[in-house]
């Protein structure tokens, strides 16, 4: 899990969200509810068909003005808005569209993920 900060349009501030790191996900995907509470339109975006571990899903595509990972701020980040199962341990997954902007080191002995902006 990694903490990211989503720009909250409604509050004009960041809100923190803990999401899973998923090197198998092409695009960062965040809970529709979380995005809605952060002031984002999760209804009128373009619908995308994606394949997940549990099958075919339809999600809304939107671009976030900015997110933060540690001290690094990324602008215009594509994300998918998805309804995660109630049993899910996470409200989202950090996908390769964001991870590819960093060198990523998994330090299992320290239970740490180190992200260094490229």
Coordinates of C-alpha atoms in Angstrom, one line a residue:
X1 CA 0.0 0.0 0.0
X2 CA 1.1 3.5 -0.7
X3 CA -0.4 6.9 0.3
X4 CA -1.3 9.3 -2.4
X5 CA -2.9 12.7 -2.1
X6 CA -5.8 13.6 -4.5
X7 CA -6.5 17.2 -5.2
X8 CA -10.0 17.8 -3.8
X9 CA -11.8 20.4 -6.0
X10 CA -14.6 20.8 -3.5
X11 CA -12.4 21.7 -0.6
X12 CA -9.5 23.3 -2.6
X13 CA -7.1 21.0 -0.7
X14 CA -5.6 17.5 -0.9
X15 CA -7.1 14.4 0.7
X16 CA -5.0 11.4 1.5
X17 CA -5.8 7.9 0.2
X18 CA -4.1 4.6 0.8
X19 CA -4.1 2.4 -2.3
X20 CA -2.5 -0.8 -3.5
X21 CA 0.5 -0.8 -5.9
X22 CA -0.4 -2.9 -8.9
X23 CA 2.2 -3.4 -11.6
X24 CA -0.4 -5.4 -13.6
X25 CA -2.7 -2.4 -13.8
X26 CA -2.2 -0.3 -16.9
X27 CA -4.1 2.7 -15.5
X28 CA -4.5 3.9 -11.9
X29 CA -8.0 3.1 -10.7
X30 CA -9.8 4.7 -7.8
X31 CA -13.1 4.1 -6.0
X32 CA -16.0 6.1 -7.5
X33 CA -17.1 7.1 -4.0
X34 CA -13.7 8.5 -3.1
X35 CA -13.5 10.5 -6.3
X36 CA -17.0 11.8 -5.9
X37 CA -16.3 13.0 -2.4
X38 CA -13.2 14.7 -3.7
X39 CA -15.4 16.8 -6.0
X40 CA -14.9 14.9 -9.3
X41 CA -17.5 14.1 -11.9
X42 CA -17.7 10.3 -12.0
X43 CA -20.8 10.1 -14.2
X44 CA -20.3 11.9 -17.4
X45 CA -16.8 10.7 -18.4
X46 CA -16.0 8.4 -21.2
X47 CA -16.8 4.7 -20.4
X48 CA -13.9 2.3 -20.8
X49 CA -14.1 -1.5 -20.9
X50 CA -11.3 -3.1 -18.9
X51 CA -10.3 -6.6 -18.0
X52 CA -9.7 -7.3 -14.3
X53 CA -8.8 -10.5 -12.4
X54 CA -12.6 -11.0 -11.8
X55 CA -13.6 -10.4 -15.4
X56 CA -14.8 -7.6 -17.7
X57 CA -15.7 -4.3 -16.0
X58 CA -16.9 -0.9 -17.3
X59 CA -15.4 2.2 -15.7
X60 CA -15.5 5.9 -16.2
X61 CA -12.3 7.6 -17.4
X62 CA -11.3 11.0 -16.0
X63 CA -8.3 13.2 -15.7
X64 CA -7.3 14.5 -12.2
X65 CA -5.8 18.0 -12.1
X66 CA -3.0 16.7 -9.8
X67 CA -2.0 14.0 -7.3
X68 CA 0.9 13.8 -5.0
X69 CA 3.1 10.9 -4.0
X70 CA 5.5 11.9 -1.3
X71 CA 7.0 15.3 -2.4
X72 CA 6.3 14.6 -6.1
X73 CA 3.3 16.3 -7.7
X74 CA 1.9 15.0 -11.0
X75 CA -0.4 17.0 -13.2
X76 CA -3.2 15.8 -15.5
X77 CA -3.3 12.1 -14.3
X78 CA -5.6 9.7 -16.1
X79 CA -7.6 7.5 -13.7
X80 CA -10.5 5.1 -13.9
X81 CA -13.4 5.5 -11.5
X82 CA -14.5 2.0 -10.4
X83 CA -16.8 0.5 -7.8
X84 CA -14.6 -1.8 -5.8
X85 CA -16.2 -4.8 -4.1
X86 CA -17.2 -4.3 -0.5
X87 CA -14.7 -7.0 0.5
X88 CA -11.8 -5.1 -1.1
X89 CA -9.0 -4.1 1.2
X90 CA -8.2 -1.0 -0.9
X91 CA -9.9 2.0 -2.4
X92 CA -7.8 1.9 -5.5
X93 CA -4.7 0.7 -7.3
X94 CA -1.7 2.7 -8.4
X95 CA -1.1 1.6 -12.0
X96 CA 1.7 1.8 -14.5
X97 CA 0.6 5.1 -16.0
X98 CA 1.8 6.7 -12.7
X99 CA 4.4 4.1 -11.6
X100 CA 6.3 4.5 -14.9
X101 CA 7.1 8.1 -13.9
X102 CA 9.3 6.7 -11.1
X103 CA 12.1 4.3 -10.4
X104 CA 10.4 1.8 -8.0
X105 CA 12.2 -0.2 -5.4
X106 CA 10.5 -2.8 -3.2
X107 CA 12.4 -3.2 0.0
X108 CA 10.6 -6.3 1.4
X109 CA 13.0 -6.6 4.4
X110 CA 12.0 -3.1 5.5
X111 CA 8.3 -3.3 4.3
X112 CA 8.9 -0.1 2.2
X113 CA 8.3 1.0 -1.3
X114 CA 10.7 3.7 -2.5
X115 CA 9.6 5.9 -5.4
X116 CA 12.2 8.2 -7.1
X117 CA 10.9 10.5 -9.7
X118 CA 12.5 10.0 -13.1

